[in-house]
GROMACS .gro file of N, CA and C in nm:
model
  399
    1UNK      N    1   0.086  -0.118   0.000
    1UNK     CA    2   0.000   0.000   0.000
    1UNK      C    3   0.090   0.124   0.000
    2UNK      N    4   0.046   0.205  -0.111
    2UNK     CA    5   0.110   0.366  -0.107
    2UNK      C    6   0.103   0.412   0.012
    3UNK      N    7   0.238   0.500   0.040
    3UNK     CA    8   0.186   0.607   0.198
    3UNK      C    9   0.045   0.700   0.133
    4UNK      N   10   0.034   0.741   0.058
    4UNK     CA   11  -0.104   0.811  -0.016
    4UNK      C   12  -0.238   0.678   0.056
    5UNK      N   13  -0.237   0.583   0.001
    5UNK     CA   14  -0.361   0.488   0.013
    5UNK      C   15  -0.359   0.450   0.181
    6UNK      N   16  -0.201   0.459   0.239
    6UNK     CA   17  -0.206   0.482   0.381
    6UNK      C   18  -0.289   0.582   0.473
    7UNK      N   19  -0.234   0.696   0.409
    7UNK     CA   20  -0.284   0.816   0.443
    7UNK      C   21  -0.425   0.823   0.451
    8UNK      N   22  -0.505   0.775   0.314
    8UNK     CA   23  -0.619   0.798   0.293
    8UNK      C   24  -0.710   0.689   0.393
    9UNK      N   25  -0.669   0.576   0.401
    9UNK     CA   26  -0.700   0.472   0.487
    9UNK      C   27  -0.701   0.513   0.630
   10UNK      N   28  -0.617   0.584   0.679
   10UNK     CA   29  -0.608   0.667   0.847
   10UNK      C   30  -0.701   0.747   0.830
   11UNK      N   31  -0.725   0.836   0.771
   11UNK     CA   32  -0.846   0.988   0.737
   11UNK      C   33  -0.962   0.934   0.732
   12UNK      N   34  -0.992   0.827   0.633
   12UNK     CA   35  -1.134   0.760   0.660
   12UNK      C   36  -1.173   0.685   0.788
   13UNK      N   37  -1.067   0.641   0.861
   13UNK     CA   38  -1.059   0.559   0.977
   13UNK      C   39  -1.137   0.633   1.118
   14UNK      N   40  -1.045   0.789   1.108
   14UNK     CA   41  -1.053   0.903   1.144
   14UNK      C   42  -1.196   0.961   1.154
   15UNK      N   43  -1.207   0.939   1.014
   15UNK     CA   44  -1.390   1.046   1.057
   15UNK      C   45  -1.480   0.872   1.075
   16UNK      N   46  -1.455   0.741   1.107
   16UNK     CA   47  -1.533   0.673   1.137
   16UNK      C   48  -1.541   0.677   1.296
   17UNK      N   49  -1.410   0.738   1.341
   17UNK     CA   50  -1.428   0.680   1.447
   17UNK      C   51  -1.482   0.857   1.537
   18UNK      N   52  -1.454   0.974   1.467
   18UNK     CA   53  -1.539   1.057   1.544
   18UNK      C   54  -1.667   1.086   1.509
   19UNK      N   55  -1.739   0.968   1.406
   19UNK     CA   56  -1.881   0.942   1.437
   19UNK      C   57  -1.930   0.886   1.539
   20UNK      N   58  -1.882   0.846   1.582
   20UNK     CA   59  -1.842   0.699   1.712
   20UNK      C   60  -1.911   0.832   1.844
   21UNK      N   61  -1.817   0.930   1.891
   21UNK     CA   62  -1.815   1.024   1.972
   21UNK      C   63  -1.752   1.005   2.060
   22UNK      N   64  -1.692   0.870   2.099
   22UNK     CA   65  -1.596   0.795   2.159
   22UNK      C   66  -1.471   0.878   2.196
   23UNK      N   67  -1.454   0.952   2.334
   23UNK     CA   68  -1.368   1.042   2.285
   23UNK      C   69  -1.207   1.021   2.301
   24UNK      N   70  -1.224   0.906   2.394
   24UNK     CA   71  -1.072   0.799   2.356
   24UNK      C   72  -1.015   0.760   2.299
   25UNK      N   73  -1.165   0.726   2.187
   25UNK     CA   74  -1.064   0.614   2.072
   25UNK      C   75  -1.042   0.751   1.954
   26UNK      N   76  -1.150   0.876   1.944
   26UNK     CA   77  -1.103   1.013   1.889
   26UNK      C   78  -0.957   1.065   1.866
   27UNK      N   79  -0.938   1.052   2.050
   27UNK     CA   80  -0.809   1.055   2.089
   27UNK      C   81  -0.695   0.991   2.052
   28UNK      N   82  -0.683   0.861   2.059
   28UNK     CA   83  -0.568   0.756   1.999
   28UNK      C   84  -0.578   0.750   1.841
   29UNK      N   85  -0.694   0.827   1.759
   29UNK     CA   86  -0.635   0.870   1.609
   29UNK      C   87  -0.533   0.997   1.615
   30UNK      N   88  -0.549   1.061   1.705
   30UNK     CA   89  -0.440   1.206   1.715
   30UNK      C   90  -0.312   1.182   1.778
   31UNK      N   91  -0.247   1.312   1.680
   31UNK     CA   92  -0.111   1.310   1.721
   31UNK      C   93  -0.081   1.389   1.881
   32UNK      N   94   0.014   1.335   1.956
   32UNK     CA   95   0.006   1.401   2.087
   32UNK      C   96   0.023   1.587   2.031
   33UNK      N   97   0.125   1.625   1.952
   33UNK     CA   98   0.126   1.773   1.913
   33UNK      C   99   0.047   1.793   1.840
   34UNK      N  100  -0.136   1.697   1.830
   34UNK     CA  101  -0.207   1.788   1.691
   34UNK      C  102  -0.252   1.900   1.743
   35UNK      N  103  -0.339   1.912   1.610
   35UNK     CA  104  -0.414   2.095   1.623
   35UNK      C  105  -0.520   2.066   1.580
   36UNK      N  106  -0.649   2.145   1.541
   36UNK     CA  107  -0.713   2.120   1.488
   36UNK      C  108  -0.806   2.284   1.456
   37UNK      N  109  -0.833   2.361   1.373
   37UNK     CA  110  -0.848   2.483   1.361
   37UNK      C  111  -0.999   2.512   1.253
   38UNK      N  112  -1.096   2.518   1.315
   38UNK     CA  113  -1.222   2.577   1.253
   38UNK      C  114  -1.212   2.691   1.184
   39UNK      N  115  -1.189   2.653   1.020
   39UNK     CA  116  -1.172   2.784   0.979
   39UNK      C  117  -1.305   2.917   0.986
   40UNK      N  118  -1.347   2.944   1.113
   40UNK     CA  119  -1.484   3.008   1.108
   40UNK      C  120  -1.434   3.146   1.182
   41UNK      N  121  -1.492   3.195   1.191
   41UNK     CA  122  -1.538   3.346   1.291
   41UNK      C  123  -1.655   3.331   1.350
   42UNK      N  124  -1.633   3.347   1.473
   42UNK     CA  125  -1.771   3.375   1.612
   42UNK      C  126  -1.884   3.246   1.602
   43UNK      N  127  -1.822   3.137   1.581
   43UNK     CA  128  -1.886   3.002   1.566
   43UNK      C  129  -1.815   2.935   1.701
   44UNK      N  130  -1.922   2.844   1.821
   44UNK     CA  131  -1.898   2.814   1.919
   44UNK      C  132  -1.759   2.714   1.854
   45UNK      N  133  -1.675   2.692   1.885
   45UNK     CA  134  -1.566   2.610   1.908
   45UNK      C  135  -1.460   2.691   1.762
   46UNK      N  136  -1.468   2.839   1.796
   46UNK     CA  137  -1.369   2.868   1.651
   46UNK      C  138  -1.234   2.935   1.706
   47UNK      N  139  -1.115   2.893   1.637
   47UNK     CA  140  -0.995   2.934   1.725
   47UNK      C  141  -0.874   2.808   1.689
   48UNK      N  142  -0.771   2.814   1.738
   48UNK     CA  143  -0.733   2.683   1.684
   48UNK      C  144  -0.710   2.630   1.889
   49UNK      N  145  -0.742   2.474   1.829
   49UNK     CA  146  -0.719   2.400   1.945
   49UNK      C  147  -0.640   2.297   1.935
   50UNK      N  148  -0.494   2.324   2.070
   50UNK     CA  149  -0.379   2.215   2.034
   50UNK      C  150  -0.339   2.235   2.185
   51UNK      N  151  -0.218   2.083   2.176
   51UNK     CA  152  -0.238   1.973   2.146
   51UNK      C  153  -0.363   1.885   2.192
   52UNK      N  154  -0.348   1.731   2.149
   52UNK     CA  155  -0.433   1.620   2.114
   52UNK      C  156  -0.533   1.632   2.323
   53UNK      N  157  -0.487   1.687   2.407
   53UNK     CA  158  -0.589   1.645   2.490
   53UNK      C  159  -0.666   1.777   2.511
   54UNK      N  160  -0.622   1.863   2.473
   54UNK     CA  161  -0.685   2.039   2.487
   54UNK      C  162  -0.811   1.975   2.357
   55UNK      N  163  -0.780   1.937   2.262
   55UNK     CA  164  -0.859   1.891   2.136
   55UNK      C  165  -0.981   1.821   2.168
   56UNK      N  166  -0.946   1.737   2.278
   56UNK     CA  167  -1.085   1.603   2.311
   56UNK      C  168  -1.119   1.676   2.425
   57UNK      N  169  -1.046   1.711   2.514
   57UNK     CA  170  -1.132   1.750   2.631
   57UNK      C  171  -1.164   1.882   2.637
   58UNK      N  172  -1.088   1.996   2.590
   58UNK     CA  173  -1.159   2.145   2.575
   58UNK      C  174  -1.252   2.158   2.473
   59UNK      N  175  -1.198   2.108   2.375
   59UNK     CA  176  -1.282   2.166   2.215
   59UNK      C  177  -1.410   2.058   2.217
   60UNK      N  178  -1.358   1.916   2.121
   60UNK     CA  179  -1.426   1.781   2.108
   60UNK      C  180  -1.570   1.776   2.227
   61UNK      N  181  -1.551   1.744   2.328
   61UNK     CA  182  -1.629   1.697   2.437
   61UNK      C  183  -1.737   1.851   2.436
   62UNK      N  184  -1.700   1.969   2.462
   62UNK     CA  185  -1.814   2.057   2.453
   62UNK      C  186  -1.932   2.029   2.318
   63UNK      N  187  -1.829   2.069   2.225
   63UNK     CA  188  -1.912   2.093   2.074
   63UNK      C  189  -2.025   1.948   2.027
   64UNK      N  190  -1.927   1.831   2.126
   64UNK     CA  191  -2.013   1.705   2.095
   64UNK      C  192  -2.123   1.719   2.191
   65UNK      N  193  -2.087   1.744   2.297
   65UNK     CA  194  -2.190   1.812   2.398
   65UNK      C  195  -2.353   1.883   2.373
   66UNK      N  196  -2.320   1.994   2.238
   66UNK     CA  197  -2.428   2.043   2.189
   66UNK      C  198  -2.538   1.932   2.129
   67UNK      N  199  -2.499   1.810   2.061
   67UNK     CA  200  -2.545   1.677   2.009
   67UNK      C  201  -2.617   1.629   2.163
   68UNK      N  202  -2.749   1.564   2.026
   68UNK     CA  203  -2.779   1.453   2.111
   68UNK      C  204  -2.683   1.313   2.112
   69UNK      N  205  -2.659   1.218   2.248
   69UNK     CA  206  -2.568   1.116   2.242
   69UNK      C  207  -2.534   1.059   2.113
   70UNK      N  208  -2.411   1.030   2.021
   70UNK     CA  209  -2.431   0.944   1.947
   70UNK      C  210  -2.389   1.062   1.770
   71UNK      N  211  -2.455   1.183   1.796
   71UNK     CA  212  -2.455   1.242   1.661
   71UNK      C  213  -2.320   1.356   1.682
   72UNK      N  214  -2.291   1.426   1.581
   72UNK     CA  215  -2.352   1.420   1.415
   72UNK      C  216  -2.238   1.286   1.412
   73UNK      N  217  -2.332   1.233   1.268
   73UNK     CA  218  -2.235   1.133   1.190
   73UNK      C  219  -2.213   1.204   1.092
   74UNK      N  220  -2.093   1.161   1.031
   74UNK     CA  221  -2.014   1.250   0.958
   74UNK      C  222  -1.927   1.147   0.826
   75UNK      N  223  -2.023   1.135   0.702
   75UNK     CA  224  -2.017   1.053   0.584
   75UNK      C  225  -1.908   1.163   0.499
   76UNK      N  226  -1.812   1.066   0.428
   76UNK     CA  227  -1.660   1.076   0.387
   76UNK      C  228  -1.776   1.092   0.206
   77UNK      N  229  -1.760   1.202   0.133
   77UNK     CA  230  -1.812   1.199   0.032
   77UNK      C  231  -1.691   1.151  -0.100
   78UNK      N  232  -1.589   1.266  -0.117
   78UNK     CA  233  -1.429   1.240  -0.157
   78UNK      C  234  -1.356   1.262  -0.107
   79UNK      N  235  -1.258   1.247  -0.099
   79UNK     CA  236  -1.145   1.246  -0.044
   79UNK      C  237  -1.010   1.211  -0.135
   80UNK      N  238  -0.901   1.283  -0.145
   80UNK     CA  239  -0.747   1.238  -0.207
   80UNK      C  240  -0.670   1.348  -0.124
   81UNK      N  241  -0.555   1.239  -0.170
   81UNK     CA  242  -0.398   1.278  -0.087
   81UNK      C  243  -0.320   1.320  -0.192
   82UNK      N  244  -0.248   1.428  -0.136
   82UNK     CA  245  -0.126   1.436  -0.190
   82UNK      C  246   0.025   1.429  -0.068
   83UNK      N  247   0.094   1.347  -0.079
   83UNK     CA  248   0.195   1.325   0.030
   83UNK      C  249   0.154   1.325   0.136
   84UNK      N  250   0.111   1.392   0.281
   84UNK     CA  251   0.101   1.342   0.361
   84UNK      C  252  -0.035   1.421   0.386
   85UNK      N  253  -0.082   1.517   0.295
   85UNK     CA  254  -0.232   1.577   0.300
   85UNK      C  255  -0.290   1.585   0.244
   86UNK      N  256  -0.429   1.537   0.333
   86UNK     CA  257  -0.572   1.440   0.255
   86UNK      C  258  -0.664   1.551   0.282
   87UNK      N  259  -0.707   1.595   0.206
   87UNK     CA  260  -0.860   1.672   0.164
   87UNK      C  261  -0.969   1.561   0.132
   88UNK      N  262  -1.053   1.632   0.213
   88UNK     CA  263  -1.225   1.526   0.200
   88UNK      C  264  -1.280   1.657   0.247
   89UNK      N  265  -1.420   1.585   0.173
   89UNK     CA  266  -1.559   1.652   0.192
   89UNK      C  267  -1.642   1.591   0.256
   90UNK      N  268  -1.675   1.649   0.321
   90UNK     CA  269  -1.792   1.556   0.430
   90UNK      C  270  -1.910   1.620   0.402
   91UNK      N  271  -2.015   1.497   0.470
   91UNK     CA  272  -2.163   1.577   0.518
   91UNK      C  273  -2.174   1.514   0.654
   92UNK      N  274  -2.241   1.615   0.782
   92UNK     CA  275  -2.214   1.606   0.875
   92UNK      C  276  -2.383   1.630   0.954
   93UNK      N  277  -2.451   1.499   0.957
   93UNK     CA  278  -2.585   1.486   1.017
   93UNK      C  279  -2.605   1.448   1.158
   94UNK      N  280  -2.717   1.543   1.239
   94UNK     CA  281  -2.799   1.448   1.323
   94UNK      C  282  -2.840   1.576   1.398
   95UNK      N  283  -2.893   1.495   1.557
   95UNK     CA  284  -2.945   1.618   1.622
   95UNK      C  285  -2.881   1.683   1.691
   96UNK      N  286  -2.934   1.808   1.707
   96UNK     CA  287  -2.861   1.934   1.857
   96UNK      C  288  -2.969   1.906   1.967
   97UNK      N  289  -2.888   1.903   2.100
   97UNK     CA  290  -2.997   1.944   2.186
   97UNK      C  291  -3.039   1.982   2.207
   98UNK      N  292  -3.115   2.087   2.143
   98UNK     CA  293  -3.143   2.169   2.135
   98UNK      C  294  -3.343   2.153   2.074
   99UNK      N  295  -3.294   2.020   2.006
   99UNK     CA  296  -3.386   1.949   1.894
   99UNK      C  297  -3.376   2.037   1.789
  100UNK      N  298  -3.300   2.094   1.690
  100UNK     CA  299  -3.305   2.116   1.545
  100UNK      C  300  -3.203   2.024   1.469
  101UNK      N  301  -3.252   1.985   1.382
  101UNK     CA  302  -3.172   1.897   1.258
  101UNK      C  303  -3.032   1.937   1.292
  102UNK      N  304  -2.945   1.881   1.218
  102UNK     CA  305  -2.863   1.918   1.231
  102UNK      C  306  -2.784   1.905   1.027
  103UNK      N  307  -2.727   1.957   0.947
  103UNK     CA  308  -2.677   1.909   0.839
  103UNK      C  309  -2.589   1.974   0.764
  104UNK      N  310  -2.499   1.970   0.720
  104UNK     CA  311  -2.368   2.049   0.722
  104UNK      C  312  -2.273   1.970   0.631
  105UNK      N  313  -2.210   2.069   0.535
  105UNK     CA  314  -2.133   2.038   0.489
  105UNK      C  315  -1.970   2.089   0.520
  106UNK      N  316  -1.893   1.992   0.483
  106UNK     CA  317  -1.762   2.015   0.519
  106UNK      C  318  -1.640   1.981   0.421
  107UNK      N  319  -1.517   2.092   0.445
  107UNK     CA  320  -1.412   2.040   0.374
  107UNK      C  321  -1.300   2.044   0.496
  108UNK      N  322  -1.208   1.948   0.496
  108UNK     CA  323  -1.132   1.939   0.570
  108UNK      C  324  -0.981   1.941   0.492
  109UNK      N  325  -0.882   1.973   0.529
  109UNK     CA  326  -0.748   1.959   0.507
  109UNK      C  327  -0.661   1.923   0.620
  110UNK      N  328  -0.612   1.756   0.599
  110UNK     CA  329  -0.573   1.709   0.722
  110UNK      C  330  -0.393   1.653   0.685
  111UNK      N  331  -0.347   1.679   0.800
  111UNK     CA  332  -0.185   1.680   0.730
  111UNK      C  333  -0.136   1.554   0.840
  112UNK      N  334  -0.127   1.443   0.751
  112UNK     CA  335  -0.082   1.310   0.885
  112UNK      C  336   0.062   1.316   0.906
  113UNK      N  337   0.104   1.266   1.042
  113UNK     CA  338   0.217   1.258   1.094
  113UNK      C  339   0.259   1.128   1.220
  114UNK      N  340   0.353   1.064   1.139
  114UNK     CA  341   0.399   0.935   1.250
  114UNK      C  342   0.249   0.852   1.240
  115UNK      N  343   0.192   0.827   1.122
  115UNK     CA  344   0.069   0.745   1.102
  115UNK      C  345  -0.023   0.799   1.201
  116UNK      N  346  -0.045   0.932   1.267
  116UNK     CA  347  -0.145   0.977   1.297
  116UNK      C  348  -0.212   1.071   1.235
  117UNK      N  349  -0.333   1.184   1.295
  117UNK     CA  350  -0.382   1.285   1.235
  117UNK      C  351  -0.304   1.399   1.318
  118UNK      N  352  -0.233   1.467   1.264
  118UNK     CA  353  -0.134   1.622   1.290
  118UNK      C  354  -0.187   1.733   1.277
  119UNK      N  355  -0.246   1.783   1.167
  119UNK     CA  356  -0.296   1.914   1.153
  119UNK      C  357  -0.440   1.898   1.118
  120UNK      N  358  -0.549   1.929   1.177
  120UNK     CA  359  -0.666   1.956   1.102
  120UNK      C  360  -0.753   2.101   1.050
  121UNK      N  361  -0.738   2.183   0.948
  121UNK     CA  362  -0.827   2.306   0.903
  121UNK      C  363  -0.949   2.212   0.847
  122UNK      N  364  -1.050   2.260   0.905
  122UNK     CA  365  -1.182   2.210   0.928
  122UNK      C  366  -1.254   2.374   0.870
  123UNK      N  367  -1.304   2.359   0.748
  123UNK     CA  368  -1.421   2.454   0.670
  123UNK      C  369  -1.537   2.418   0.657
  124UNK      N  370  -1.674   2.513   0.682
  124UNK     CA  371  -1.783   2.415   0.702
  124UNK      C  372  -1.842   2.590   0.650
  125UNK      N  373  -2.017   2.558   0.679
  125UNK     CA  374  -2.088   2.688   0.681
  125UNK      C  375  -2.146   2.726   0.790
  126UNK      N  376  -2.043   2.810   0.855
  126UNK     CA  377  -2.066   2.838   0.988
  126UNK      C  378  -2.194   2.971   0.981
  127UNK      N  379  -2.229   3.032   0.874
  127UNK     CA  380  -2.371   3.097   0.922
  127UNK      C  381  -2.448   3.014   0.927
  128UNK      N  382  -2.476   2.898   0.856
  128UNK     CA  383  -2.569   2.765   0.890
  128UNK      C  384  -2.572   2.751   1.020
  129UNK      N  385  -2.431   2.666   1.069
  129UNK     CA  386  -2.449   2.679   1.202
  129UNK      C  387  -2.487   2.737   1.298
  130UNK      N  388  -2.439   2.880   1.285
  130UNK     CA  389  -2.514   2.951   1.394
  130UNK      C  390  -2.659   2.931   1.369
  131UNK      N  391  -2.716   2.944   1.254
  131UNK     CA  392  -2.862   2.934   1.232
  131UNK      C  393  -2.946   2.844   1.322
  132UNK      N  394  -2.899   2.757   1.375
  132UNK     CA  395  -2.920   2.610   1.415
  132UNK      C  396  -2.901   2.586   1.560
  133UNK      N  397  -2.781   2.614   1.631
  133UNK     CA  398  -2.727   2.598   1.737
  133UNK      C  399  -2.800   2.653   1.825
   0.00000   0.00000   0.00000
């Protein structure tokens, strides 16, 4: 297997397992120095958040928080690598506690390191979101 088909194989692995919400096993896909950075303005969780336990327990655990148990799931539409960074598009469903839908699209640019996830810029439509939240 290519480090590319590697790469791409960790990234899909990646958004299976933070459908999960699981925020351990979230955790053991990240690199201890990742980041992870919402490219948004004045959207609850926007800013960059690093490293890997500031990520699950400051950022991760609130924003999953807004969800009912279990959501959003978050379906891998495309995705390709070039060297060690994989761009995908997601769609990102379910409920807020809020009870409104939840549905969102996403592009991510994720830069792997030491067979983990290292850098994440996370783009979405954050006036949606606010719309919703």
């Amino acid at each position: 297997m290519s480090d590319a088909e590697q790469n791409e194989a960790l990234v899909r692995n990646f958004f299976a397992v933070l459908s999960t919400g699981e925020l351990e096993n979230i955790r053991a896909t990240l690199h201890p120095d990742a980041s992870w950075t919402p490219m948004v303005k004045n959207v609850p969780g926007a800013g960059v958040h690093q490293p890997r336990d500031v990520i699950v327990d400051d950022f991760l655990a609130p924003v999953r928080g807004m969800f009912v148990a279990g959501d959003p799931k978050t379906t891998v539409n495309n995705i390709f690598c070039k060297g060690n960074l994989v761009c995908v598009e997601t769609r990102a469903t379910g409920k807020l506690s809020n009870g409104n839908d939840y549905d969102n699209l996403y592009c991510w640019v994720i830069e792997v390191k030491d067979g983990l996830v290292f850098a994440i810029r996370e783009y979405m439509d954050s006036a949606y979101t606010l719309s919703v939240v």
